[in-house]
C-alpha positions as a LaTeX table, in Angstrom:
\begin{tabular}{lrrr}
\hline
Residue & $x$ (\AA) & $y$ (\AA) & $z$ (\AA) \\
\hline
Met1 & $-102.43$ & $-124.74$ & $-76.88$ \\
Ser2 & $-101.19$ & $-127.66$ & $-74.83$ \\
Ala3 & $-98.59$ & $-127.29$ & $-72.11$ \\
Pro4 & $-95.01$ & $-128.31$ & $-72.99$ \\
Glu5 & $-93.68$ & $-131.54$ & $-71.60$ \\
Asn6 & $-91.21$ & $-129.75$ & $-69.34$ \\
Ala7 & $-93.39$ & $-126.74$ & $-68.55$ \\
Pro8 & $-94.09$ & $-125.88$ & $-64.90$ \\
Pro9 & $-97.43$ & $-127.06$ & $-63.51$ \\
Glu10 & $-100.49$ & $-124.99$ & $-64.17$ \\
Ser11 & $-100.59$ & $-123.86$ & $-60.58$ \\
Val12 & $-97.36$ & $-121.89$ & $-61.06$ \\
Gly13 & $-98.78$ & $-119.91$ & $-63.94$ \\
Ala14 & $-102.01$ & $-119.39$ & $-62.04$ \\
Ala15 & $-100.33$ & $-117.91$ & $-58.97$ \\
Val16 & $-101.92$ & $-114.51$ & $-59.53$ \\
Pro17 & $-103.75$ & $-113.10$ & $-56.51$ \\
Val18 & $-106.84$ & $-111.93$ & $-58.40$ \\
Glu19 & $-108.45$ & $-114.03$ & $-61.10$ \\
Pro20 & $-108.65$ & $-111.97$ & $-64.31$ \\
Ser21 & $-112.17$ & $-110.91$ & $-65.23$ \\
Ala22 & $-113.66$ & $-111.11$ & $-68.71$ \\
Ala23 & $-112.81$ & $-107.46$ & $-69.15$ \\
Asp24 & $-109.21$ & $-108.19$ & $-68.22$ \\
Thr25 & $-108.82$ & $-111.06$ & $-70.63$ \\
Ala26 & $-110.29$ & $-109.32$ & $-73.63$ \\
Pro27 & $-107.62$ & $-107.60$ & $-75.74$ \\
Glu28 & $-108.12$ & $-103.88$ & $-75.88$ \\
Ala29 & $-108.77$ & $-102.47$ & $-79.31$ \\
Ala30 & $-108.48$ & $-98.73$ & $-78.80$ \\
Ala31 & $-106.36$ & $-96.96$ & $-81.40$ \\
Asp32 & $-104.80$ & $-93.54$ & $-81.16$ \\
Arg33 & $-106.13$ & $-90.71$ & $-83.31$ \\
Pro34 & $-104.03$ & $-90.43$ & $-86.50$ \\
Glu35 & $-101.73$ & $-87.43$ & $-86.61$ \\
Thr36 & $-102.63$ & $-84.60$ & $-88.92$ \\
Ala37 & $-100.26$ & $-82.28$ & $-90.72$ \\
Ser38 & $-100.94$ & $-79.58$ & $-88.15$ \\
Asp39 & $-100.25$ & $-81.98$ & $-85.29$ \\
Ala40 & $-96.93$ & $-83.00$ & $-86.81$ \\
Ala41 & $-95.92$ & $-79.38$ & $-87.28$ \\
Ala42 & $-96.86$ & $-78.41$ & $-83.73$ \\
Val43 & $-94.97$ & $-81.16$ & $-81.91$ \\
Pro44 & $-91.23$ & $-81.65$ & $-82.51$ \\
Ala45 & $-90.28$ & $-85.19$ & $-83.45$ \\
Pro46 & $-88.99$ & $-87.10$ & $-80.42$ \\
Gly47 & $-85.54$ & $-88.63$ & $-80.13$ \\
Pro48 & $-84.54$ & $-92.28$ & $-80.41$ \\
Ala49 & $-86.51$ & $-94.77$ & $-78.34$ \\
Pro50 & $-85.29$ & $-95.14$ & $-74.76$ \\
Arg51 & $-83.76$ & $-98.37$ & $-73.53$ \\
Gly52 & $-85.99$ & $-101.30$ & $-72.69$ \\
Leu53 & $-89.09$ & $-100.45$ & $-74.72$ \\
Pro54 & $-90.63$ & $-103.01$ & $-77.09$ \\
Arg55 & $-90.13$ & $-103.39$ & $-80.84$ \\
Ala56 & $-91.15$ & $-99.80$ & $-81.54$ \\
Leu57 & $-94.46$ & $-100.53$ & $-79.82$ \\
Arg58 & $-96.16$ & $-98.42$ & $-77.12$ \\
Ile59 & $-93.77$ & $-95.58$ & $-77.94$ \\
Thr60 & $-93.25$ & $-92.92$ & $-80.53$ \\
Leu61 & $-90.07$ & $-93.70$ & $-82.42$ \\
Val62 & $-88.29$ & $-91.37$ & $-84.82$ \\
Ala63 & $-87.19$ & $-93.48$ & $-87.76$ \\
Val64 & $-84.20$ & $-91.24$ & $-88.42$ \\
Gly65 & $-83.04$ & $-91.32$ & $-92.00$ \\
Leu66 & $-86.21$ & $-92.78$ & $-93.51$ \\
Leu67 & $-87.21$ & $-90.61$ & $-96.45$ \\
Ala68 & $-90.19$ & $-88.32$ & $-95.83$ \\
Val69 & $-91.54$ & $-90.42$ & $-92.98$ \\
Thr70 & $-94.82$ & $-89.22$ & $-91.54$ \\
Ala71 & $-97.25$ & $-90.87$ & $-89.16$ \\
Thr72 & $-99.03$ & $-94.18$ & $-89.06$ \\
Ser73 & $-102.21$ & $-94.76$ & $-87.09$ \\
Ala74 & $-101.94$ & $-98.56$ & $-87.13$ \\
Thr75 & $-102.08$ & $-100.35$ & $-83.79$ \\
Val76 & $-101.25$ & $-103.87$ & $-82.71$ \\
Thr77 & $-102.31$ & $-105.65$ & $-79.53$ \\
Val78 & $-99.80$ & $-108.15$ & $-78.19$ \\
Ala79 & $-100.84$ & $-110.87$ & $-75.75$ \\
Val80 & $-99.35$ & $-114.09$ & $-74.42$ \\
Gly81 & $-101.33$ & $-116.84$ & $-72.73$ \\
Arg82 & $-100.06$ & $-119.02$ & $-69.91$ \\
Pro83 & $-98.72$ & $-122.50$ & $-70.71$ \\
Asp84 & $-102.21$ & $-123.95$ & $-70.15$ \\
Gly85 & $-103.56$ & $-121.70$ & $-72.90$ \\
Thr86 & $-105.37$ & $-119.23$ & $-70.62$ \\
Pro87 & $-105.41$ & $-115.90$ & $-72.49$ \\
Gln88 & $-104.02$ & $-112.82$ & $-70.79$ \\
Ala89 & $-105.08$ & $-109.24$ & $-71.38$ \\
Ala90 & $-102.69$ & $-106.88$ & $-73.11$ \\
Ala91 & $-103.09$ & $-103.20$ & $-73.82$ \\
Pro92 & $-103.02$ & $-102.00$ & $-77.43$ \\
Ala93 & $-99.52$ & $-101.05$ & $-78.52$ \\
Val94 & $-99.07$ & $-98.15$ & $-80.89$ \\
Ala95 & $-97.00$ & $-98.88$ & $-83.95$ \\
Ala96 & $-93.89$ & $-96.83$ & $-84.57$ \\
Thr97 & $-94.64$ & $-93.26$ & $-85.48$ \\
Ala98 & $-92.52$ & $-90.46$ & $-86.84$ \\
Ser99 & $-93.37$ & $-87.00$ & $-88.11$ \\
Ala100 & $-92.24$ & $-84.84$ & $-91.00$ \\
Ser101 & $-93.86$ & $-81.51$ & $-91.84$ \\
Pro102 & $-95.33$ & $-81.45$ & $-95.37$ \\
Ser103 & $-94.19$ & $-78.66$ & $-97.64$ \\
Ala104 & $-96.47$ & $-76.41$ & $-99.69$ \\
Ser105 & $-95.76$ & $-78.52$ & $-102.77$ \\
Ala106 & $-97.30$ & $-81.90$ & $-103.48$ \\
Ser107 & $-94.18$ & $-83.81$ & $-102.41$ \\
Pro108 & $-93.45$ & $-84.17$ & $-98.68$ \\
Ser109 & $-90.54$ & $-82.29$ & $-97.18$ \\
Ala110 & $-87.59$ & $-83.64$ & $-95.27$ \\
Ala111 & $-87.80$ & $-84.10$ & $-91.52$ \\
Pro112 & $-87.90$ & $-80.82$ & $-89.56$ \\
Ser113 & $-84.72$ & $-79.44$ & $-88.05$ \\
Ser114 & $-86.06$ & $-80.22$ & $-84.59$ \\
Ala115 & $-85.85$ & $-83.96$ & $-85.27$ \\
Ala116 & $-83.21$ & $-85.88$ & $-83.37$ \\
Pro117 & $-79.93$ & $-86.26$ & $-85.26$ \\
Ala118 & $-79.00$ & $-89.58$ & $-86.76$ \\
Pro119 & $-76.77$ & $-91.79$ & $-84.65$ \\
Ser120 & $-73.16$ & $-90.84$ & $-85.35$ \\
Pro121 & $-70.90$ & $-93.53$ & $-86.77$ \\
Thr122 & $-68.09$ & $-94.15$ & $-84.33$ \\
Pro123 & $-65.26$ & $-96.66$ & $-84.27$ \\
Thr124 & $-66.54$ & $-99.91$ & $-82.81$ \\
Pro125 & $-64.12$ & $-101.56$ & $-80.37$ \\
Ala126 & $-63.72$ & $-105.31$ & $-80.45$ \\
Ser127 & $-66.56$ & $-106.91$ & $-78.51$ \\
Thr128 & $-65.78$ & $-108.84$ & $-75.34$ \\
Val129 & $-69.20$ & $-110.52$ & $-75.33$ \\
His130 & $-69.07$ & $-114.31$ & $-75.76$ \\
Gly131 & $-71.54$ & $-117.19$ & $-75.91$ \\
Thr132 & $-71.72$ & $-120.91$ & $-76.61$ \\
Val133 & $-74.19$ & $-123.30$ & $-78.27$ \\
His134 & $-74.63$ & $-126.90$ & $-77.10$ \\
Gly135 & $-77.53$ & $-128.55$ & $-78.89$ \\
Ser136 & $-80.62$ & $-126.54$ & $-77.95$ \\
Thr137 & $-78.92$ & $-124.73$ & $-75.06$ \\
His138 & $-77.33$ & $-121.30$ & $-75.37$ \\
Gly139 & $-74.71$ & $-120.35$ & $-72.80$ \\
Gly140 & $-72.79$ & $-117.21$ & $-71.98$ \\
Asp141 & $-73.92$ & $-113.63$ & $-72.57$ \\
Ile142 & $-77.23$ & $-113.57$ & $-74.45$ \\
Arg143 & $-76.13$ & $-110.39$ & $-76.26$ \\
Phe144 & $-73.64$ & $-112.54$ & $-78.18$ \\
Phe145 & $-76.57$ & $-114.07$ & $-80.09$ \\
Leu146 & $-78.22$ & $-110.83$ & $-81.18$ \\
Leu147 & $-78.73$ & $-110.32$ & $-84.91$ \\
Pro148 & $-75.43$ & $-108.95$ & $-86.26$ \\
Met149 & $-75.60$ & $-105.48$ & $-87.77$ \\
Pro150 & $-74.87$ & $-105.26$ & $-91.52$ \\
Gly151 & $-71.90$ & $-103.24$ & $-92.73$ \\
Gly152 & $-72.24$ & $-99.50$ & $-92.15$ \\
Ala153 & $-75.27$ & $-99.84$ & $-89.86$ \\
Glu154 & $-75.47$ & $-97.44$ & $-86.91$ \\
Pro155 & $-76.66$ & $-98.74$ & $-83.52$ \\
Tyr156 & $-78.85$ & $-96.96$ & $-81.02$ \\
Gly157 & $-77.02$ & $-97.41$ & $-77.75$ \\
Ser158 & $-74.25$ & $-99.92$ & $-77.25$ \\
Ala159 & $-72.99$ & $-101.77$ & $-80.32$ \\
Asp160 & $-73.02$ & $-104.94$ & $-78.18$ \\
Gly161 & $-76.76$ & $-104.57$ & $-77.53$ \\
Thr162 & $-78.61$ & $-103.88$ & $-74.29$ \\
Lys163 & $-79.47$ & $-106.27$ & $-71.46$ \\
Leu164 & $-83.11$ & $-106.14$ & $-70.34$ \\
Ser165 & $-84.42$ & $-106.78$ & $-66.85$ \\
Thr166 & $-87.57$ & $-108.77$ & $-66.20$ \\
Asp167 & $-89.35$ & $-105.48$ & $-65.48$ \\
Asp168 & $-88.16$ & $-104.12$ & $-68.85$ \\
Val169 & $-89.69$ & $-107.13$ & $-70.60$ \\
Ala170 & $-92.89$ & $-107.01$ & $-68.53$ \\
Asp171 & $-93.37$ & $-103.33$ & $-69.36$ \\
Glu172 & $-93.71$ & $-104.27$ & $-73.02$ \\
Phe173 & $-97.10$ & $-105.82$ & $-72.28$ \\
Gly174 & $-100.29$ & $-104.15$ & $-71.11$ \\
Asn175 & $-100.66$ & $-106.47$ & $-68.11$ \\
Ser176 & $-97.18$ & $-105.59$ & $-66.84$ \\
Asp177 & $-98.03$ & $-106.42$ & $-63.21$ \\
Glu178 & $-98.87$ & $-110.02$ & $-64.15$ \\
Met179 & $-96.17$ & $-110.58$ & $-66.74$ \\
Pro180 & $-93.30$ & $-111.48$ & $-64.34$ \\
Glu181 & $-95.40$ & $-114.37$ & $-63.01$ \\
Ile182 & $-96.50$ & $-115.38$ & $-66.51$ \\
Leu183 & $-92.89$ & $-115.35$ & $-67.69$ \\
Arg184 & $-91.86$ & $-117.53$ & $-64.75$ \\
Ser185 & $-94.60$ & $-120.00$ & $-65.62$ \\
Tyr186 & $-92.83$ & $-120.54$ & $-68.94$ \\
Gly187 & $-89.48$ & $-121.08$ & $-67.23$ \\
Tyr188 & $-88.11$ & $-117.67$ & $-68.22$ \\
Lys189 & $-84.49$ & $-117.38$ & $-67.07$ \\
Asn190 & $-84.56$ & $-113.62$ & $-66.33$ \\
Asp191 & $-82.22$ & $-113.14$ & $-69.26$ \\
Ala192 & $-83.06$ & $-110.92$ & $-72.22$ \\
Ala193 & $-81.36$ & $-108.48$ & $-74.58$ \\
Glu194 & $-82.20$ & $-106.20$ & $-77.48$ \\
Arg195 & $-80.45$ & $-104.41$ & $-80.34$ \\
Arg196 & $-81.69$ & $-101.48$ & $-82.41$ \\
Tyr197 & $-79.96$ & $-100.12$ & $-85.48$ \\
Arg198 & $-80.43$ & $-98.10$ & $-88.67$ \\
Thr199 & $-79.09$ & $-99.44$ & $-91.95$ \\
Ala200 & $-76.33$ & $-97.50$ & $-93.71$ \\
Asp201 & $-78.67$ & $-96.16$ & $-96.41$ \\
Gly202 & $-81.26$ & $-95.05$ & $-93.85$ \\
Ser203 & $-83.99$ & $-97.15$ & $-95.47$ \\
Gln204 & $-84.66$ & $-99.46$ & $-92.52$ \\
Glu205 & $-84.92$ & $-99.40$ & $-88.76$ \\
Val206 & $-84.39$ & $-102.85$ & $-87.25$ \\
His207 & $-85.02$ & $-104.05$ & $-83.71$ \\
Val208 & $-84.40$ & $-107.53$ & $-82.33$ \\
Arg209 & $-85.16$ & $-108.94$ & $-78.88$ \\
Leu210 & $-84.11$ & $-112.28$ & $-77.37$ \\
Leu211 & $-85.60$ & $-114.04$ & $-74.31$ \\
Arg212 & $-83.93$ & $-117.10$ & $-72.74$ \\
Phe213 & $-86.08$ & $-119.91$ & $-71.28$ \\
Ser214 & $-85.34$ & $-123.06$ & $-69.31$ \\
Ser215 & $-85.95$ & $-125.39$ & $-72.26$ \\
Arg216 & $-86.64$ & $-125.53$ & $-75.98$ \\
Ser217 & $-90.25$ & $-126.55$ & $-75.36$ \\
Asn218 & $-90.89$ & $-123.53$ & $-73.11$ \\
Ala219 & $-89.38$ & $-121.12$ & $-75.67$ \\
Gln220 & $-91.59$ & $-122.72$ & $-78.33$ \\
Glu221 & $-94.70$ & $-122.41$ & $-76.16$ \\
Phe222 & $-94.03$ & $-118.75$ & $-75.43$ \\
Ala223 & $-93.47$ & $-117.95$ & $-79.12$ \\
Ser224 & $-96.58$ & $-119.91$ & $-80.12$ \\
Gly225 & $-98.69$ & $-118.25$ & $-77.44$ \\
Met226 & $-97.98$ & $-114.72$ & $-78.64$ \\
Thr227 & $-100.90$ & $-113.21$ & $-80.54$ \\
Phe228 & $-101.34$ & $-109.93$ & $-82.42$ \\
Gly229 & $-104.66$ & $-108.14$ & $-82.42$ \\
Ser230 & $-104.15$ & $-106.50$ & $-85.82$ \\
Gly231 & $-102.02$ & $-106.70$ & $-88.92$ \\
Asp232 & $-101.80$ & $-109.21$ & $-91.76$ \\
Ser233 & $-100.20$ & $-112.53$ & $-90.83$ \\
Phe234 & $-97.84$ & $-114.35$ & $-93.18$ \\
Arg235 & $-95.40$ & $-117.25$ & $-93.11$ \\
Ile236 & $-91.65$ & $-116.73$ & $-92.93$ \\
Ala237 & $-90.05$ & $-118.66$ & $-95.78$ \\
Gly238 & $-87.43$ & $-121.13$ & $-94.63$ \\
Asp239 & $-88.66$ & $-121.36$ & $-91.01$ \\
Gly240 & $-91.70$ & $-123.48$ & $-90.26$ \\
Asn241 & $-91.70$ & $-122.25$ & $-86.65$ \\
Ala242 & $-91.81$ & $-118.54$ & $-87.51$ \\
Arg243 & $-94.73$ & $-116.18$ & $-88.03$ \\
Gly244 & $-94.79$ & $-112.69$ & $-89.48$ \\
Val245 & $-97.23$ & $-109.81$ & $-89.02$ \\
Met246 & $-97.39$ & $-106.80$ & $-91.34$ \\
Leu247 & $-98.89$ & $-103.44$ & $-90.45$ \\
Lys248 & $-99.34$ & $-101.51$ & $-93.68$ \\
Pro249 & $-99.35$ & $-97.70$ & $-93.50$ \\
Glu250 & $-102.49$ & $-95.84$ & $-94.48$ \\
Gln251 & $-100.41$ & $-93.80$ & $-96.90$ \\
Glu252 & $-97.26$ & $-94.77$ & $-98.77$ \\
Ala253 & $-95.43$ & $-91.75$ & $-97.32$ \\
Trp254 & $-95.99$ & $-93.17$ & $-93.84$ \\
Thr255 & $-94.10$ & $-95.87$ & $-91.97$ \\
Gly256 & $-94.86$ & $-99.56$ & $-92.43$ \\
Glu257 & $-93.87$ & $-102.24$ & $-89.92$ \\
Met258 & $-93.27$ & $-105.99$ & $-89.89$ \\
Ile259 & $-92.78$ & $-108.21$ & $-86.83$ \\
Gly260 & $-91.41$ & $-111.76$ & $-86.95$ \\
Val261 & $-91.62$ & $-114.23$ & $-84.04$ \\
Ser262 & $-89.84$ & $-117.57$ & $-83.70$ \\
Phe263 & $-87.52$ & $-119.59$ & $-81.44$ \\
Ser264 & $-84.23$ & $-121.44$ & $-81.63$ \\
Gly265 & $-83.42$ & $-123.89$ & $-78.87$ \\
Asp266 & $-84.11$ & $-122.26$ & $-75.52$ \\
Ile267 & $-84.33$ & $-118.71$ & $-76.94$ \\
Glu268 & $-87.45$ & $-116.96$ & $-78.24$ \\
Tyr269 & $-86.73$ & $-114.09$ & $-80.62$ \\
Glu270 & $-88.61$ & $-111.27$ & $-82.28$ \\
Val271 & $-87.41$ & $-109.11$ & $-85.16$ \\
Thr272 & $-89.09$ & $-105.85$ & $-86.19$ \\
Val273 & $-88.38$ & $-103.99$ & $-89.44$ \\
Leu274 & $-89.68$ & $-100.47$ & $-90.16$ \\
Val275 & $-89.57$ & $-98.89$ & $-93.62$ \\
Lys276 & $-91.27$ & $-96.12$ & $-95.55$ \\
Gly277 & $-94.43$ & $-97.33$ & $-97.26$ \\
Thr278 & $-95.70$ & $-100.90$ & $-97.57$ \\
Pro279 & $-92.90$ & $-103.20$ & $-96.38$ \\
Asp280 & $-91.32$ & $-105.86$ & $-98.58$ \\
Lys281 & $-91.67$ & $-109.22$ & $-96.77$ \\
Ala282 & $-88.25$ & $-110.26$ & $-98.08$ \\
Leu283 & $-86.62$ & $-107.74$ & $-95.71$ \\
Leu284 & $-88.06$ & $-109.49$ & $-92.65$ \\
Val285 & $-87.43$ & $-112.95$ & $-94.09$ \\
Asp286 & $-83.76$ & $-112.08$ & $-94.56$ \\
Ala287 & $-83.39$ & $-110.60$ & $-91.05$ \\
Met288 & $-85.12$ & $-113.61$ & $-89.49$ \\
Lys289 & $-82.82$ & $-115.96$ & $-91.43$ \\
Arg290 & $-79.71$ & $-114.16$ & $-90.21$ \\
Gln291 & $-80.98$ & $-114.19$ & $-86.62$ \\
Arg292 & $-81.80$ & $-117.91$ & $-86.88$ \\
Glu293 & $-78.31$ & $-118.70$ & $-88.19$ \\
Arg294 & $-76.69$ & $-116.68$ & $-85.40$ \\
Leu295 & $-78.62$ & $-118.64$ & $-82.79$ \\
Ala296 & $-77.94$ & $-121.98$ & $-84.47$ \\
Ser297 & $-74.17$ & $-121.66$ & $-84.62$ \\
Gly298 & $-73.17$ & $-118.56$ & $-82.68$ \\
Gly299 & $-71.04$ & $-117.56$ & $-85.66$ \\
\hline
\end{tabular}
């Protein structure tokens, strides 16, 4: 991968005190042991993901409202190289997992009573968040450009979305100590936000994250440099710059996940969709299209 025309010199990206060894640069491939029925029954399902964690990765996320969701043992390793193409190590990230105790019958039961309650629908006040688009440059509050929630959807946290610090973003990667410097080498503007919500019918959990860079070319390089150590890759219809990755569940009663990565102007964006069973690619394609349109026009 060649460096962008406006990217900082290689020496900026290389300003890491200790040169990574071969062990550091090799993506880790360890996967967690799949949950068993007894495991799921013994441990209460956790609550909604805390602020600042990645795309339902590296954490256990309760997909509240998904029908008979159990566990998935799939893992995905996320890594981003520096602008000069030097690979960076990243720890394996565990795909979203949720538990539901099976009943004595053949069909799975509903989630146990210990599961966290669904987010309560509350009146949403008019947002005071604003942004502007001038060519490939996005101005104002980056939360303004987050994927809008469909009608009836229920957010986790603020309906306006959540601002992320550089440390929040760095913590989403295995080499978190190096990530602030790697981000700076791409001209990262220390400006990021995320939104998580559940659709009205409870069939999908959606998470979107935006990162702002100093130029379109740097956002493109960062998006292009992101690699996934597992999952089935596919193209996102209607966007030649986008890539999708699908992590199919081992059983149709478990949770499947799709991740889409692309950029628009100076913003790199990622959209994650979680559903019960093998995901339908059209769900991610639609969400990516809506996010792309939001970034293109701000409307």
